PDB file of C-alpha atoms in Angstrom:
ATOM      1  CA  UNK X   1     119.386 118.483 121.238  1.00 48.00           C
ATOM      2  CA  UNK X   2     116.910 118.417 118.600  1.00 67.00           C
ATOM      3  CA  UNK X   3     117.019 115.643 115.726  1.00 84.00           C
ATOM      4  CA  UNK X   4     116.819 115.994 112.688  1.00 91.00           C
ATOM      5  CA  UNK X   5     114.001 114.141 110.053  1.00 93.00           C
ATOM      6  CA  UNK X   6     114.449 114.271 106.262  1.00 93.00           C
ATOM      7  CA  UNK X   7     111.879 112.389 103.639  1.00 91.00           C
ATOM      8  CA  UNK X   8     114.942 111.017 102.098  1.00 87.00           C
ATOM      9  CA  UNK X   9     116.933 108.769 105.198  1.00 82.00           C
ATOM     10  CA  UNK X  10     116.989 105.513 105.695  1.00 87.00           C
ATOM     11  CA  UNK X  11     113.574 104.868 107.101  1.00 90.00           C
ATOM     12  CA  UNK X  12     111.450 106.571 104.453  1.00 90.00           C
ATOM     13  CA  UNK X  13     113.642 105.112 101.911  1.00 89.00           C
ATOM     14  CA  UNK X  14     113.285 101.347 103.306  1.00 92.00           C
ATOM     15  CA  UNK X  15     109.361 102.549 103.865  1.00 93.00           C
ATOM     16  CA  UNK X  16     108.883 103.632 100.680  1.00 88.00           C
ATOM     17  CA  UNK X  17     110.957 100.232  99.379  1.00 90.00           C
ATOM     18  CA  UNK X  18     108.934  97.948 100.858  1.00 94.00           C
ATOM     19  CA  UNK X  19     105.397  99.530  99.959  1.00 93.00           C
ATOM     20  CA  UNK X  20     107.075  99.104  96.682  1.00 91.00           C
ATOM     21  CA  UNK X  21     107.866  95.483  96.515  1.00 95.00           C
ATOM     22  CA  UNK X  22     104.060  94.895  97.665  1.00 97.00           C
ATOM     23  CA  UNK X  23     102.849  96.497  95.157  1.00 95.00           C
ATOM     24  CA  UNK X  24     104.591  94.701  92.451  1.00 95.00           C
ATOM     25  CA  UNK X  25     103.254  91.035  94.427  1.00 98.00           C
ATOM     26  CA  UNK X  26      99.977  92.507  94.535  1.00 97.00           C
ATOM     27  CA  UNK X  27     100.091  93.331  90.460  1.00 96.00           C
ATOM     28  CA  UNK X  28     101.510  89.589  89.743  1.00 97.00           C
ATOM     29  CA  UNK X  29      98.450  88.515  91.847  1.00 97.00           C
ATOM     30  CA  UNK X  30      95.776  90.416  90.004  1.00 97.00           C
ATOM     31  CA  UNK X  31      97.373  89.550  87.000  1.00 95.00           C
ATOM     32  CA  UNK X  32      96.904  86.158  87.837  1.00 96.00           C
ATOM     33  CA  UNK X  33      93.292  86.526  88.414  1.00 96.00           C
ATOM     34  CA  UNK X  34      92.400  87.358  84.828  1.00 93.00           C
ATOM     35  CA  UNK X  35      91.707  83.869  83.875  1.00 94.00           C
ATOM     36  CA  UNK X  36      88.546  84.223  85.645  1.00 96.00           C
ATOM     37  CA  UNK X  37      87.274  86.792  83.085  1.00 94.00           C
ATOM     38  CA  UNK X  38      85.764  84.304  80.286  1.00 94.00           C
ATOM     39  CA  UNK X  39      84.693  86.491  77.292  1.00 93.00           C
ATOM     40  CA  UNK X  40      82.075  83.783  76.597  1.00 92.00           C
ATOM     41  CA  UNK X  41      80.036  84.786  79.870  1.00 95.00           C
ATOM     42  CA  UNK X  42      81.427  88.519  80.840  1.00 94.00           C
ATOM     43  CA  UNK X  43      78.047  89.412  82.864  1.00 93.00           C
ATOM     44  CA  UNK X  44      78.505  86.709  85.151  1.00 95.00           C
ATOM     45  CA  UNK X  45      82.272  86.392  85.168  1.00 96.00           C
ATOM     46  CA  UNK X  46      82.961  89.886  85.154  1.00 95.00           C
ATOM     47  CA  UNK X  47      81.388  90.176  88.950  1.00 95.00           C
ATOM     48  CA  UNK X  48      83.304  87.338  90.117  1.00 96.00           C
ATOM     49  CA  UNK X  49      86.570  88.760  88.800  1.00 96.00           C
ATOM     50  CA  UNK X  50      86.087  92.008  90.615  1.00 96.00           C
ATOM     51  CA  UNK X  51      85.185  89.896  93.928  1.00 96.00           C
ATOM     52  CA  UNK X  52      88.470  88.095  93.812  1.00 97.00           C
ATOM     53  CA  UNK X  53      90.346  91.167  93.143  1.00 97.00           C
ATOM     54  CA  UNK X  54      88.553  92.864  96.140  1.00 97.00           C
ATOM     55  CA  UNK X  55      90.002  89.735  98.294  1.00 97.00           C
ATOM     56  CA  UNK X  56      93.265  89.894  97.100  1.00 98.00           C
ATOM     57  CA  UNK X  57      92.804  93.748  97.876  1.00 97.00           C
ATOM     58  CA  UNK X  58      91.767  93.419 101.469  1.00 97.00           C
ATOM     59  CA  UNK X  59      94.450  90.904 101.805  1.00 97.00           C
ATOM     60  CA  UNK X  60      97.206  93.210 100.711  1.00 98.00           C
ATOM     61  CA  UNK X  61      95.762  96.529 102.273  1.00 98.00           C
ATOM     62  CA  UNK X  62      96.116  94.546 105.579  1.00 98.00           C
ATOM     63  CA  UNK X  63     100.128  94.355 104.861  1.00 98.00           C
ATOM     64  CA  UNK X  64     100.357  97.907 103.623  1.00 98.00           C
ATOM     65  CA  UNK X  65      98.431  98.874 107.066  1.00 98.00           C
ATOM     66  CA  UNK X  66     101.067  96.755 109.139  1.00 98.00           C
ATOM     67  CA  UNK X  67     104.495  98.325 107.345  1.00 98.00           C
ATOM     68  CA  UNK X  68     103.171 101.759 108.133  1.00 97.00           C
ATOM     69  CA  UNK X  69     102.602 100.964 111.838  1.00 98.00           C
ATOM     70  CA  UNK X  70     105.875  99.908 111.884  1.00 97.00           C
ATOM     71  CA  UNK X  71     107.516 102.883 109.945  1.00 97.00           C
ATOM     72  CA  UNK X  72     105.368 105.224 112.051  1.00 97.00           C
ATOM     73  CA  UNK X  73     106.687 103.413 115.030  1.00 97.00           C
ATOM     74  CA  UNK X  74     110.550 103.398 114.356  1.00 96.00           C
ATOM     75  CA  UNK X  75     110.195 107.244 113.436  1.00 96.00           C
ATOM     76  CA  UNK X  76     108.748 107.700 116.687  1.00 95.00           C
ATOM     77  CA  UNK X  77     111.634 106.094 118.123  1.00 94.00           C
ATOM     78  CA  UNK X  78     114.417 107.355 116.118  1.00 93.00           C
ATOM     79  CA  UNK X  79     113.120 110.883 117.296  1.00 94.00           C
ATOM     80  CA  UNK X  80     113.006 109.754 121.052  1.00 93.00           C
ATOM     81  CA  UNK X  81     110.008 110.652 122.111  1.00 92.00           C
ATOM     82  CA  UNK X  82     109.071 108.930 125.322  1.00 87.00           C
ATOM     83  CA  UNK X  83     105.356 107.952 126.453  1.00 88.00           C
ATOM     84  CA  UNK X  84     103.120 104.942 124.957  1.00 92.00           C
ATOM     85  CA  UNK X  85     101.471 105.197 121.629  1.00 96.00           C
ATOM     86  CA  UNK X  86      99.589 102.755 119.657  1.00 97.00           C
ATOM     87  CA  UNK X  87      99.399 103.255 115.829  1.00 97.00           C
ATOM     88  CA  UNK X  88      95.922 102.810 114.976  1.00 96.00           C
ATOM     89  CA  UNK X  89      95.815 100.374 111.921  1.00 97.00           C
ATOM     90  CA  UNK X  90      94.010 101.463 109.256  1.00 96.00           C
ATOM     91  CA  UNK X  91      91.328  98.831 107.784  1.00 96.00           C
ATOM     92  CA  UNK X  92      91.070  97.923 104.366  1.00 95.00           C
ATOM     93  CA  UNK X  93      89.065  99.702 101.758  1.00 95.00           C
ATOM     94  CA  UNK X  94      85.448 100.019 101.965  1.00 95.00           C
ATOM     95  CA  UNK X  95      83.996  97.488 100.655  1.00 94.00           C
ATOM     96  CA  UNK X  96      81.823  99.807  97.348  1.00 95.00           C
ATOM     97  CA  UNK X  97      85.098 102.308  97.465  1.00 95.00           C
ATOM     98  CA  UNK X  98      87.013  98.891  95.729  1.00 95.00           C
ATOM     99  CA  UNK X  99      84.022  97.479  93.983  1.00 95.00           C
ATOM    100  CA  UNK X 100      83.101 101.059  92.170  1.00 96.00           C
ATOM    101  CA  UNK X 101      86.847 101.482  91.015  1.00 95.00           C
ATOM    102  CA  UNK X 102      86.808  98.029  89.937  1.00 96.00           C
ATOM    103  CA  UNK X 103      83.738  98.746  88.008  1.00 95.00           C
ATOM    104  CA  UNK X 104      85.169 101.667  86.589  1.00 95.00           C
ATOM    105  CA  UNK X 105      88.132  99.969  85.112  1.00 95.00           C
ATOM    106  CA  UNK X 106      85.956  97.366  83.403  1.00 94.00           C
ATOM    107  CA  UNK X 107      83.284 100.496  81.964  1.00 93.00           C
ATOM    108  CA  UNK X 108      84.525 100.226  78.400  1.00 93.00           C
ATOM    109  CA  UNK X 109      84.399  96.155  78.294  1.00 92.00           C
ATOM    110  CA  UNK X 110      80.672  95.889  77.445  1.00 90.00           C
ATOM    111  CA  UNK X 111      79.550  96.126  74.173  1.00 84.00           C
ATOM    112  CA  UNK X 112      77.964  98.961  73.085  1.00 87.00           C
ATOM    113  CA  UNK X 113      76.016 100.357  69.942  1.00 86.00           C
ATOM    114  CA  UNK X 114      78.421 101.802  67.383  1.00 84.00           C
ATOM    115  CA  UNK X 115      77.048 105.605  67.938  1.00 85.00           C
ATOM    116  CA  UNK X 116      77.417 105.424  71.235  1.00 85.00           C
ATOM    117  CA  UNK X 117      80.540 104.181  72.019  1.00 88.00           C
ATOM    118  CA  UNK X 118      83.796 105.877  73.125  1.00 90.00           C
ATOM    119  CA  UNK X 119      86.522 105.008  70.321  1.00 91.00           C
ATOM    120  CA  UNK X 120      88.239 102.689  73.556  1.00 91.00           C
ATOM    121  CA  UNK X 121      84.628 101.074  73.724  1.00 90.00           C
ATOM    122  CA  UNK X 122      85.248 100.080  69.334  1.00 90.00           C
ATOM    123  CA  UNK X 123      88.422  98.218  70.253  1.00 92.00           C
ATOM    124  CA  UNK X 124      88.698  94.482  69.336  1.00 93.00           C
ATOM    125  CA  UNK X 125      87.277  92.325  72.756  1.00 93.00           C
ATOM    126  CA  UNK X 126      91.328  91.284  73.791  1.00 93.00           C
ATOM    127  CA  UNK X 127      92.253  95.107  73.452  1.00 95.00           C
ATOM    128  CA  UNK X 128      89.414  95.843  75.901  1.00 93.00           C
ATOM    129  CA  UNK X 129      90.186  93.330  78.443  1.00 94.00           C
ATOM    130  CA  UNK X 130      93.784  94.382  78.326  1.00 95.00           C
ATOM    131  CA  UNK X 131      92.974  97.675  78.949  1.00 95.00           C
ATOM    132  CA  UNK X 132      90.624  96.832  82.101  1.00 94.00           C
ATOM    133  CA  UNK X 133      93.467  94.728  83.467  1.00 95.00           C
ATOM    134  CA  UNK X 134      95.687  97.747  83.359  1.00 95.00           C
ATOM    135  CA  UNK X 135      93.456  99.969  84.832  1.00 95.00           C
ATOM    136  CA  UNK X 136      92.281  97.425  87.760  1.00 96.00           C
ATOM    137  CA  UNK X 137      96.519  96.805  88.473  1.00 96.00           C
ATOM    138  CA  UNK X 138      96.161 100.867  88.893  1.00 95.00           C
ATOM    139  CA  UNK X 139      93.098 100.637  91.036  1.00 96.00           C
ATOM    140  CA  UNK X 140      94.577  98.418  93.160  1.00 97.00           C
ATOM    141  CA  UNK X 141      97.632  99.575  94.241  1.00 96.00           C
ATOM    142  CA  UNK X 142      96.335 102.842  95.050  1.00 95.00           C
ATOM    143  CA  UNK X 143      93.937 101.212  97.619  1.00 96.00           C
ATOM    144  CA  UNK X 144      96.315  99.510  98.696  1.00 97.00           C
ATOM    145  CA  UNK X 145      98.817 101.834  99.330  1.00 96.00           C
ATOM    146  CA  UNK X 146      96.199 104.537 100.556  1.00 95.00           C
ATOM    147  CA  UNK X 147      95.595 101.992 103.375  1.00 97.00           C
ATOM    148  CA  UNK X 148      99.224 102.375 104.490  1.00 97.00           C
ATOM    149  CA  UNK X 149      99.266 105.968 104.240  1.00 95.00           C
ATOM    150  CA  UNK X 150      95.839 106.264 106.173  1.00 95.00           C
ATOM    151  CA  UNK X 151      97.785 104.715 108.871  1.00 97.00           C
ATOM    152  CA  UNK X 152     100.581 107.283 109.320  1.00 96.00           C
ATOM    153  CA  UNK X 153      98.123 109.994 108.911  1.00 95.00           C
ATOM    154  CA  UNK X 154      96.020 108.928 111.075  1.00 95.00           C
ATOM    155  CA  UNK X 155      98.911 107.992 114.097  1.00 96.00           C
ATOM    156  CA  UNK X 156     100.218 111.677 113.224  1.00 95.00           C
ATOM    157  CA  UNK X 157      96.791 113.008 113.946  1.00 95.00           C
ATOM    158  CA  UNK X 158      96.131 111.189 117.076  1.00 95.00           C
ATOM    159  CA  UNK X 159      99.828 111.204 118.698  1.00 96.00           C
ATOM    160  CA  UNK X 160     100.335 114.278 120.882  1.00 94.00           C
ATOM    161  CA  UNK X 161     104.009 114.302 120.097  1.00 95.00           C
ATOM    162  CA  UNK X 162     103.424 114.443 116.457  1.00 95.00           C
ATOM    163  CA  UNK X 163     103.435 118.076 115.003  1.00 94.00           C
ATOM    164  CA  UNK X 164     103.149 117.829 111.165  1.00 93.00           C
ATOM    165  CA  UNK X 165     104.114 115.562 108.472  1.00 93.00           C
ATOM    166  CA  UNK X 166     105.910 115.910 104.856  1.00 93.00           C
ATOM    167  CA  UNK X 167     105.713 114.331 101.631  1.00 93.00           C
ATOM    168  CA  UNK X 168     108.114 111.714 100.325  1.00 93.00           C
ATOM    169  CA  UNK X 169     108.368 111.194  96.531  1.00 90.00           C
ATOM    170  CA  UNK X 170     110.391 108.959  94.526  1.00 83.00           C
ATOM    171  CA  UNK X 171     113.248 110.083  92.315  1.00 82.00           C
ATOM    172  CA  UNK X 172     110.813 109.413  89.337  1.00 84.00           C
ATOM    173  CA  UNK X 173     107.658 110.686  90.757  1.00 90.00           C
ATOM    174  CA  UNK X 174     105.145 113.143  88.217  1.00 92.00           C
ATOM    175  CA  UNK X 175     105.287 116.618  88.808  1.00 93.00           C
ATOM    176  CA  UNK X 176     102.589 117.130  90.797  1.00 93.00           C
ATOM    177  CA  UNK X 177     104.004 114.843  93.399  1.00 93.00           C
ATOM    178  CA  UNK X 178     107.100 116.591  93.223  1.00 94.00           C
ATOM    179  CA  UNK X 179     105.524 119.754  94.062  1.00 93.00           C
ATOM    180  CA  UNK X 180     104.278 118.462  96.840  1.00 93.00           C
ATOM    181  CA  UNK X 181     107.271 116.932  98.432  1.00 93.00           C
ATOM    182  CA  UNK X 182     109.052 119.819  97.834  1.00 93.00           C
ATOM    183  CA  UNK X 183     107.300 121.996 100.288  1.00 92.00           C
ATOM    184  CA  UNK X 184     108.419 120.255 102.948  1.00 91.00           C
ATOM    185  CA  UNK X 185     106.935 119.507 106.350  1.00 89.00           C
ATOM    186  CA  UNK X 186     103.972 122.480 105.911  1.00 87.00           C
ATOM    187  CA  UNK X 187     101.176 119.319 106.348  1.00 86.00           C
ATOM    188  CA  UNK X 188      99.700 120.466 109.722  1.00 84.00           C
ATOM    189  CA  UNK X 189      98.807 117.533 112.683  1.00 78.00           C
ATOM    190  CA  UNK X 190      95.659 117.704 111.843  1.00 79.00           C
ATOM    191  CA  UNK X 191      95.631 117.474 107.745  1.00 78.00           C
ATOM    192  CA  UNK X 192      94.433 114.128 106.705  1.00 69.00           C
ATOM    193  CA  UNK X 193      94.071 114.673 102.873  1.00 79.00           C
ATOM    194  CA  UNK X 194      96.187 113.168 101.156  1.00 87.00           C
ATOM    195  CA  UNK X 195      96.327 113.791  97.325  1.00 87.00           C
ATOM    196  CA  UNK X 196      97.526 110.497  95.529  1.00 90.00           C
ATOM    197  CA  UNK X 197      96.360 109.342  91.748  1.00 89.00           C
ATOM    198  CA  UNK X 198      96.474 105.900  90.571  1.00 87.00           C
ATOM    199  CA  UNK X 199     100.508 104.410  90.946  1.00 86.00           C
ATOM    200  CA  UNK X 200     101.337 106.709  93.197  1.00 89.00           C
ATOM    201  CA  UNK X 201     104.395 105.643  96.005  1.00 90.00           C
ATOM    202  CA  UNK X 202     104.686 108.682  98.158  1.00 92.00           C
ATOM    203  CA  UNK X 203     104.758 108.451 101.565  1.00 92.00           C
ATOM    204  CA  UNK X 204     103.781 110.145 104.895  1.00 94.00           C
ATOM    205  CA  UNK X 205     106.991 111.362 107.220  1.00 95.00           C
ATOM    206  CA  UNK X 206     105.691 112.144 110.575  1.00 96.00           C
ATOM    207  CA  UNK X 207     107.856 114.725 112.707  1.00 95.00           C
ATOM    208  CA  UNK X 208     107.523 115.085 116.207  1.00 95.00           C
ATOM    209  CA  UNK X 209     107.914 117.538 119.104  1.00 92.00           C
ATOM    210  CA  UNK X 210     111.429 119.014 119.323  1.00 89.00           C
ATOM    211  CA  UNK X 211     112.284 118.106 115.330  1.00 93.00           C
ATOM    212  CA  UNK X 212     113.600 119.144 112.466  1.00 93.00           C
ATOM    213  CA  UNK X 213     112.633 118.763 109.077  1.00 93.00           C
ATOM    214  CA  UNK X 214     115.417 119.053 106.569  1.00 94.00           C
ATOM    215  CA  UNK X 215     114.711 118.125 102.921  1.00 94.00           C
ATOM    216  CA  UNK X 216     116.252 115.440 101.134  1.00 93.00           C
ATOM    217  CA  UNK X 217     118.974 116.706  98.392  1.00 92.00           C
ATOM    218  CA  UNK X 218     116.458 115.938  95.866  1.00 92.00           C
ATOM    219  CA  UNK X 219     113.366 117.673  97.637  1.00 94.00           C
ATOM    220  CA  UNK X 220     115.752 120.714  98.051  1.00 94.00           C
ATOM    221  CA  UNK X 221     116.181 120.778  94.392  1.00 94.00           C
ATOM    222  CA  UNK X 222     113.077 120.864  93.468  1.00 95.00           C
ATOM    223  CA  UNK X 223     111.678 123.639  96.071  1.00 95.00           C
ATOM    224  CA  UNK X 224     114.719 125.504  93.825  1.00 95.00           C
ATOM    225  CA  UNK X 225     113.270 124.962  90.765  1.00 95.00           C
ATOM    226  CA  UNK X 226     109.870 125.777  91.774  1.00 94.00           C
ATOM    227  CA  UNK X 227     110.743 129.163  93.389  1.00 95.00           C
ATOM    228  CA  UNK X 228     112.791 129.930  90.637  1.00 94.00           C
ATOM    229  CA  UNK X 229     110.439 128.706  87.132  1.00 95.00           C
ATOM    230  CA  UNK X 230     106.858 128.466  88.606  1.00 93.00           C
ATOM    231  CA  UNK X 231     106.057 130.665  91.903  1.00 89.00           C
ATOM    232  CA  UNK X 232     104.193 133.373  91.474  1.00 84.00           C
ATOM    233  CA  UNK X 233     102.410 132.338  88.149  1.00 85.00           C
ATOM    234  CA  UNK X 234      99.295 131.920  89.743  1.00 85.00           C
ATOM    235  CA  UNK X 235      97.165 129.339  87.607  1.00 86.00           C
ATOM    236  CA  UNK X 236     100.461 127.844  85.554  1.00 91.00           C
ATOM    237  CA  UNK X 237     102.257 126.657  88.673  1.00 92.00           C
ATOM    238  CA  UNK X 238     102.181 123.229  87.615  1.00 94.00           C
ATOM    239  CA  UNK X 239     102.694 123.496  84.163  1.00 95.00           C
ATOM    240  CA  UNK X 240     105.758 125.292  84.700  1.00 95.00           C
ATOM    241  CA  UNK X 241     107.225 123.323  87.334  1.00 94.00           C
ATOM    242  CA  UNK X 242     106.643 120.192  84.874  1.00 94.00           C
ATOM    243  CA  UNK X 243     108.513 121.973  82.057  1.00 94.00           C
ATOM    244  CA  UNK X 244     111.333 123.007  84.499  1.00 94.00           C
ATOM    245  CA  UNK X 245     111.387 119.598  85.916  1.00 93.00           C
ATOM    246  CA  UNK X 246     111.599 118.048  82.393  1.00 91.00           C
ATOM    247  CA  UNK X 247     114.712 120.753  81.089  1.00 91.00           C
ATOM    248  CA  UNK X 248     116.828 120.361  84.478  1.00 89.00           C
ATOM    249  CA  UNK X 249     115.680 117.695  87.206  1.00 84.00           C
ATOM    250  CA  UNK X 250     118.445 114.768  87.525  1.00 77.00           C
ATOM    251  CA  UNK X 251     115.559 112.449  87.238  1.00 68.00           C
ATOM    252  CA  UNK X 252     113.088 112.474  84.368  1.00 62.00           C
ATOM    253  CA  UNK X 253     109.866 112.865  84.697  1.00 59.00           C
ATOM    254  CA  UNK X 254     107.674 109.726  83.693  1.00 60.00           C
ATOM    255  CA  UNK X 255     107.234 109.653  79.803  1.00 46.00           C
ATOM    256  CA  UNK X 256     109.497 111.970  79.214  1.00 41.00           C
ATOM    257  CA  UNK X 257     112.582 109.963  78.237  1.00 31.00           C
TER     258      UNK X 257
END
């Protein structure tokens, strides 16, 4: 008898969960790094800020790579498929891929000249920092978890019992997420992009062989609302789904409450 695989049981829930928790250790971490900024001496503390943070970053990726071997692997099993497999681990980030987000979250820090700076690039020195901080917690987490999701994605790819995957989004998720999540398990074997922005949590849900995906209650009610506000407006698909989402989803949208 076939099973059944859903992005909202147990497993994906305790997946996404845990991915969760290490992101919030990983912010309190980087947060804790920002003494090494000195605004005295930003060109040379600057660089060594964005070196820790790459540490801590490798550090974490390596846990985010292990919990999705062992998600991957307990699907695997809960579906029972038979045969050996081994997940291949993801690695951590590239090393420039971190340093040139990094870098990007601390662009408006520098001084500039008055006419030609951005009005973020005017704020007081503090309000700048802050605003890097933010932005590198952001950074972060999405390499991070991107190392965790590379993992799945790349066991679904190379497993010969795997067939496809799904999306998994949180109750709060943005629209666009959403969207995704809602289309169910339509990610062929072989598709390896996934689309994440900065603070995203969704996850991979591999199915295999002899499966079935059924949506989550949640999922389901958002293919509804999609099919019934935004498909077939080709070019205000997303826009539509948002509004839809923010008028009659169970769970707001971010920002919108």
């Amino acid at each position: 008898m076939a099973t059944t695989v859903s992005d909202g049981g147990r497993g994906p829930e305790r997946y996404r969960a845990a991915q969760r928790g290490l992101s919030r250790l990983l912010v309190r971490d980087v947060r804790g790094l920002r003494r090494l900024i000195l605004p005295s001496r930003l060109r040379t503390s600057v660089p060594d800020w964005i070196a820790a943070v790459q540490a801590v970053v490798d550090q974490y990726a390596q846990t985010s790579a292990a919990l999705g071997a062992e998600f991957y692997e307990a699907q695997r099993d809960a579906a029972g498929v038979t045969g050996p497999f081994t997940v291949p681990v993801a690695d951590p980030p590239p090393e420039k891929k971190s340093e040139a987000g990094l870098r990007w979250a601390t662009k408006d820090v520098w001084q500039r000249e008055p006419d030609a700076a951005t009005p973020a690039q005017l704020e007081p020195l503090d309000v700048r920092l802050e605003q890097a901080e933010k932005k590198a917690e952001l950074v972060a987490q999405k390499l991070v978890t991107d190392t965790g999701r590379s993992t799945v994605l790349r066991a679904v790819r190379q497993d010969r019992q795997a067939t496809a995957w799904a999306r998994s989004a949180a109750l709060g998720a943005c629209a666009f997420c959403k969207m995704l999540a809602s289309r169910g398990a339509v990610f062929a074997q072989d598709t390896v992009d996934f689309q994440a922005h900065d603070g995203c949590h969704c996850g991979v849900i591999p199915v295999f062989a002899g499966q079935r995906f059924e949506p989550s209650p949640q999922a389901a009610e958002w293919a509804r609302l999609y099919q019934e506000y935004a498909a077939g407006h080709s070019g205000s698909q997303l826009a539509r789904f948002r509004r839809a989402l923010a008028e009659h989803d169970s769970n707001p949208l971010p920002g919108s409450f």
